[in-house]
CSV table of C-alpha atoms in Angstrom, one decimal:
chain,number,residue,atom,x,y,z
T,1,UNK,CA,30.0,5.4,-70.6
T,2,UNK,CA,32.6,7.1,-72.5
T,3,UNK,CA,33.8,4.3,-74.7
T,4,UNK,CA,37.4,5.7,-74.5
T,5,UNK,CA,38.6,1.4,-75.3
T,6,UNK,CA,36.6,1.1,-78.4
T,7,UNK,CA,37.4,4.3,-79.7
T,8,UNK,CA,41.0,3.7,-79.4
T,9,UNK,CA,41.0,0.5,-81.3
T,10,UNK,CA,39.4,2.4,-83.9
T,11,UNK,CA,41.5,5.5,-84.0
T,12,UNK,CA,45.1,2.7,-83.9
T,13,UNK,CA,43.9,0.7,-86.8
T,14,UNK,CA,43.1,4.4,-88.5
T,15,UNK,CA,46.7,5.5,-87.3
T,16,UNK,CA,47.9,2.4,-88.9
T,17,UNK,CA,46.4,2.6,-92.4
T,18,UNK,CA,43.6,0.2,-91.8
T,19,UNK,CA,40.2,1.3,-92.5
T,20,UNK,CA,38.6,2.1,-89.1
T,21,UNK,CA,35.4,0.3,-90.1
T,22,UNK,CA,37.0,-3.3,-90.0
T,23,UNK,CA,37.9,-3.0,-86.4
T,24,UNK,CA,33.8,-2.2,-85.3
T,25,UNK,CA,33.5,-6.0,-84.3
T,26,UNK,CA,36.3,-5.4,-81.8
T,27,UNK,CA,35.5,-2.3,-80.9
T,28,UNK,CA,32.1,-3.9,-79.8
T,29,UNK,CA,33.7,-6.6,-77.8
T,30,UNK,CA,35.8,-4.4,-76.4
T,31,UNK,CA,32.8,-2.6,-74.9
T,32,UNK,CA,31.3,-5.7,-73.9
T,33,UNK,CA,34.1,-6.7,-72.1
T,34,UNK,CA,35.0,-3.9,-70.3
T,35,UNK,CA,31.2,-3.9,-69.6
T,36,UNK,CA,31.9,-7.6,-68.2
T,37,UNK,CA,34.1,-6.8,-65.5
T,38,UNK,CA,32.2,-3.5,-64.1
T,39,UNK,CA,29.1,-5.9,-63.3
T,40,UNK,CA,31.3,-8.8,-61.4
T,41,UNK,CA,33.3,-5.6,-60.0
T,42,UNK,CA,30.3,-4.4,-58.5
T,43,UNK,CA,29.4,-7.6,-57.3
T,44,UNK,CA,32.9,-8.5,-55.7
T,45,UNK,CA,32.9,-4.5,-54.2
T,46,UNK,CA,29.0,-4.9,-53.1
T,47,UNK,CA,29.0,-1.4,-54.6
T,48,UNK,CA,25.5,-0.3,-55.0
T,49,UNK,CA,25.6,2.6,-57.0
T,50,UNK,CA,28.2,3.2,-60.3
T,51,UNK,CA,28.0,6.7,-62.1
T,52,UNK,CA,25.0,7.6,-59.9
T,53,UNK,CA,22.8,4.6,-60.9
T,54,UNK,CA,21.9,1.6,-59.1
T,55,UNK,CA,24.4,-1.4,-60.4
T,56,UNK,CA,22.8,-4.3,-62.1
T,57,UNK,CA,23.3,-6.5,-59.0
T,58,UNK,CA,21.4,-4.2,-56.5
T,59,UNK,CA,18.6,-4.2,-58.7
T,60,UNK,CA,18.3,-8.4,-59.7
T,61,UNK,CA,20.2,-9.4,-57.5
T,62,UNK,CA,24.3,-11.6,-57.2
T,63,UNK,CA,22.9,-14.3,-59.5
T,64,UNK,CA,21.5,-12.5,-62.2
T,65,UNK,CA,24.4,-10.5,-61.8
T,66,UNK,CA,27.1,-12.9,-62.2
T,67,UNK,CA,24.9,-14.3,-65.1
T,68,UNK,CA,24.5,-10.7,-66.9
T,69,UNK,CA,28.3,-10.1,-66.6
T,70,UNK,CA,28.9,-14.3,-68.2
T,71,UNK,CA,26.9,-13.3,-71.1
T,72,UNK,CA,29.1,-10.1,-71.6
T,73,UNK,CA,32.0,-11.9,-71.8
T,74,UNK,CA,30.1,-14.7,-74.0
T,75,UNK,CA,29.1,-11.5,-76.4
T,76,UNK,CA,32.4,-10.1,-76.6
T,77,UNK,CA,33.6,-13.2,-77.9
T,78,UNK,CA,31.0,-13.4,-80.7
T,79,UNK,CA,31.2,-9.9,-81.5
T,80,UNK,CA,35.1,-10.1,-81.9
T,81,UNK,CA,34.7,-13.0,-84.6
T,82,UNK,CA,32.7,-10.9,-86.5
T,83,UNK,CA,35.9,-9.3,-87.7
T,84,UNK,CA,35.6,-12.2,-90.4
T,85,UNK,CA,32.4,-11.0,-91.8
T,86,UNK,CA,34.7,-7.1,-92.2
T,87,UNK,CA,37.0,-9.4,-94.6
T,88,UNK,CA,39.6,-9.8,-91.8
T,89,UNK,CA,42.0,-13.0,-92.4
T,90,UNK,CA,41.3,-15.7,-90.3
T,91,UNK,CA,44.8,-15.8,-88.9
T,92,UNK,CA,44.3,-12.2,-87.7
T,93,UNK,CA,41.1,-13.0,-86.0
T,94,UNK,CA,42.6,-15.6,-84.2
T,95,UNK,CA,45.4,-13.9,-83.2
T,96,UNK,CA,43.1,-10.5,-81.7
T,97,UNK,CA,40.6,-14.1,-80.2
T,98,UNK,CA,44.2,-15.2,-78.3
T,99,UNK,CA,44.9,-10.7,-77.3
T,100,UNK,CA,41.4,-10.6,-76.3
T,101,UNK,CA,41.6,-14.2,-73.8
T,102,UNK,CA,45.1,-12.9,-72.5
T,103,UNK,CA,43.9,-9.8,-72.0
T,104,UNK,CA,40.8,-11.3,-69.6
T,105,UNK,CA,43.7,-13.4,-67.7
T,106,UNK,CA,45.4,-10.1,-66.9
T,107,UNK,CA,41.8,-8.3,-65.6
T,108,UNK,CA,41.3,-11.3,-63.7
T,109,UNK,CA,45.1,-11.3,-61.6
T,110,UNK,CA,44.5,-7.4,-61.0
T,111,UNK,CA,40.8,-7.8,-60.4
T,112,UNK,CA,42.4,-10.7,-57.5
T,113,UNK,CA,44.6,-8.3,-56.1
T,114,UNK,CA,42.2,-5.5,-55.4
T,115,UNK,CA,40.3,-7.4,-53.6
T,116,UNK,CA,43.2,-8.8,-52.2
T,117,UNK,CA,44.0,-5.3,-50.9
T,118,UNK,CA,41.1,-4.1,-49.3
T,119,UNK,CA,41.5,-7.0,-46.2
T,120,UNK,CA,45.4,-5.0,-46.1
T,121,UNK,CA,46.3,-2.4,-44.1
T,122,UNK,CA,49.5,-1.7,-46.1
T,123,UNK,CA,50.1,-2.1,-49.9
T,124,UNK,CA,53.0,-1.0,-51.5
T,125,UNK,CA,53.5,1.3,-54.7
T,126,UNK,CA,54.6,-1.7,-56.9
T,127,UNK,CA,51.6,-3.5,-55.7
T,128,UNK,CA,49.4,-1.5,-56.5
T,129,UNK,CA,51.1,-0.8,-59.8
T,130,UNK,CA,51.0,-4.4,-60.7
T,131,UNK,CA,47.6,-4.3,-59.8
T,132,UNK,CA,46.3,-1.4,-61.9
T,133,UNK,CA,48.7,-2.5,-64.9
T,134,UNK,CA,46.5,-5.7,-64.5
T,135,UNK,CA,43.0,-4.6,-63.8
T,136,UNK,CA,42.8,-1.3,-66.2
T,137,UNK,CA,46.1,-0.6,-68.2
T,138,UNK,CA,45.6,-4.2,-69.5
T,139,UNK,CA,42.2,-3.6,-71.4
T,140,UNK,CA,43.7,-0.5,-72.5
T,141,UNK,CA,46.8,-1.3,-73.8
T,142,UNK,CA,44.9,-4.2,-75.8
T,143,UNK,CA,42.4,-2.1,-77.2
T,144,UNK,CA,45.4,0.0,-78.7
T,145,UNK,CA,47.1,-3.1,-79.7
T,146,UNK,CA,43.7,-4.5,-81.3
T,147,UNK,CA,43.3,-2.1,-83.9
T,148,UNK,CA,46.9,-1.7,-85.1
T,149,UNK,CA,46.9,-6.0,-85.5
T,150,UNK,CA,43.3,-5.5,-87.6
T,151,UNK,CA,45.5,-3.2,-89.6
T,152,UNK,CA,47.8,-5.5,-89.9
T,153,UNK,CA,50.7,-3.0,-88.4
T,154,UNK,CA,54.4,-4.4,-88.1
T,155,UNK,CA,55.7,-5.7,-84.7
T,156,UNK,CA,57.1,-2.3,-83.8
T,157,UNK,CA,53.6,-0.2,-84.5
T,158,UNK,CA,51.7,-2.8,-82.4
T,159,UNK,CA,54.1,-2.5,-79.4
T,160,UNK,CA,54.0,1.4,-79.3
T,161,UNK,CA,50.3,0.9,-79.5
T,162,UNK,CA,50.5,-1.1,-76.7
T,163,UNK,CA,52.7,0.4,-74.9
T,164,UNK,CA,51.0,4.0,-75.2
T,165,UNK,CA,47.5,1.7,-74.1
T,166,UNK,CA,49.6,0.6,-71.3
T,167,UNK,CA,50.4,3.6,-69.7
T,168,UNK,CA,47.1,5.8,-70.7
T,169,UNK,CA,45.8,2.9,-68.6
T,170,UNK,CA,47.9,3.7,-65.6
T,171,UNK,CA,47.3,7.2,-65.7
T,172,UNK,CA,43.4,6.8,-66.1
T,173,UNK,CA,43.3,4.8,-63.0
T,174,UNK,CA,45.6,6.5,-61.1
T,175,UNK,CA,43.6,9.6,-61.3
T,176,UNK,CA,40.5,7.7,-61.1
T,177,UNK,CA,41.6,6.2,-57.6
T,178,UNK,CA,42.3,9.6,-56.1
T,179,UNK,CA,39.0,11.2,-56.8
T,180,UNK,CA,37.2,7.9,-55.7
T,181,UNK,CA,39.4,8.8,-52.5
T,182,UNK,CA,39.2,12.4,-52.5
T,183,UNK,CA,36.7,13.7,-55.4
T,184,UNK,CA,33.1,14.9,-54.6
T,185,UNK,CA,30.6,11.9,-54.5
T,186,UNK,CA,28.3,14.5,-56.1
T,187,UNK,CA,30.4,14.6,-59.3
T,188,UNK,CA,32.3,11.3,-59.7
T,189,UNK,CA,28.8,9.3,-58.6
T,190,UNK,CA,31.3,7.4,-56.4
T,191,UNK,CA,30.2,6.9,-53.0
């Protein structure tokens, strides 16, 4: 994959004054969660192929699906409280544990309404806003916000962060929507 989430962490708590390094524990559950929520997106799509290669599910089957995406999550959670072992505060690992959880809450409501939408004939544009601001601007906009808390970045840096996460987010889905409508199966590996 291209690890854009992880890298972003890293480069906001850079941006911020923090030393990159400290945020590799989130930057791995980052990964992992995003991870997470392709498998069980597969699953809930019944998408058999994802960049060109069979999805875990097609291969072992729903259950060890499900069960390979649980431990993802599981992982992520580990890997983010790592961030103690990097020498960050306790109160700052808690408080990127709490991002992390909300953020998961937020994939879960947009990962509801897309499949929500596909049994629709119509959905609207702020539906299908709220529903991308859910299922991909939110991972985003926390990975920005991640690694300007590790930095320990005022109020106002972390909601720029965010904010810029946010709507990178929206764009990244947006265009990834209309070539999964419109691109060449060929070169997106999207059916």
């Amino acid at each position: 994959g291209k690890r854009i989430r992880p890298v972003l962490c890293l480069l906001a708590c850079e941006g911020c004054g923090g030393a990159w390094e400290q945020a590799l524990p989130a930057a791995t559950a980052l990964e992992f969660l995003h991870n997470f929520t392709l498998i069980h997106d597969d699953i809930e799509d019944q998408d058999g192929w994802r960049r060109g290669r069979p999805t875990v599910w097609s291969i072992w089957g729903q259950a060890q699906g499900i069960n390979a995406g649980d431990t993802l999550f599981s992982v992520s959670q580990l890997a983010l409280l790592r961030l103690r072992e990097r020498g960050v505060p306790p109160w700052i690992v808690l408080d990127a544990a709490k991002l992390l959880n909300q953020t998961c809450v937020a994939l879960t409501a947009g990962q509801y309404l897309d499949i929500d939408f596909e049994s629709r004939d119509e959905v609207s544009i702020g539906e299908y806003v709220t529903m991308i601001e859910g299922k991909t601007a939110a991972l985003v906009a926390c990975s920005c916000e991640l690694g300007a808390l590790i930095a320990s970045a005022d109020d106002r840096k972390r909601r720029c962060l965010r904010a810029f996460g946010h709507h990178s987010g929206l764009a990244f889905q947006m265009q990834d929507d209309v070539l999964g409508i419109w691109g060449d199966s060929n070169v997106t590996g999207k059916p």
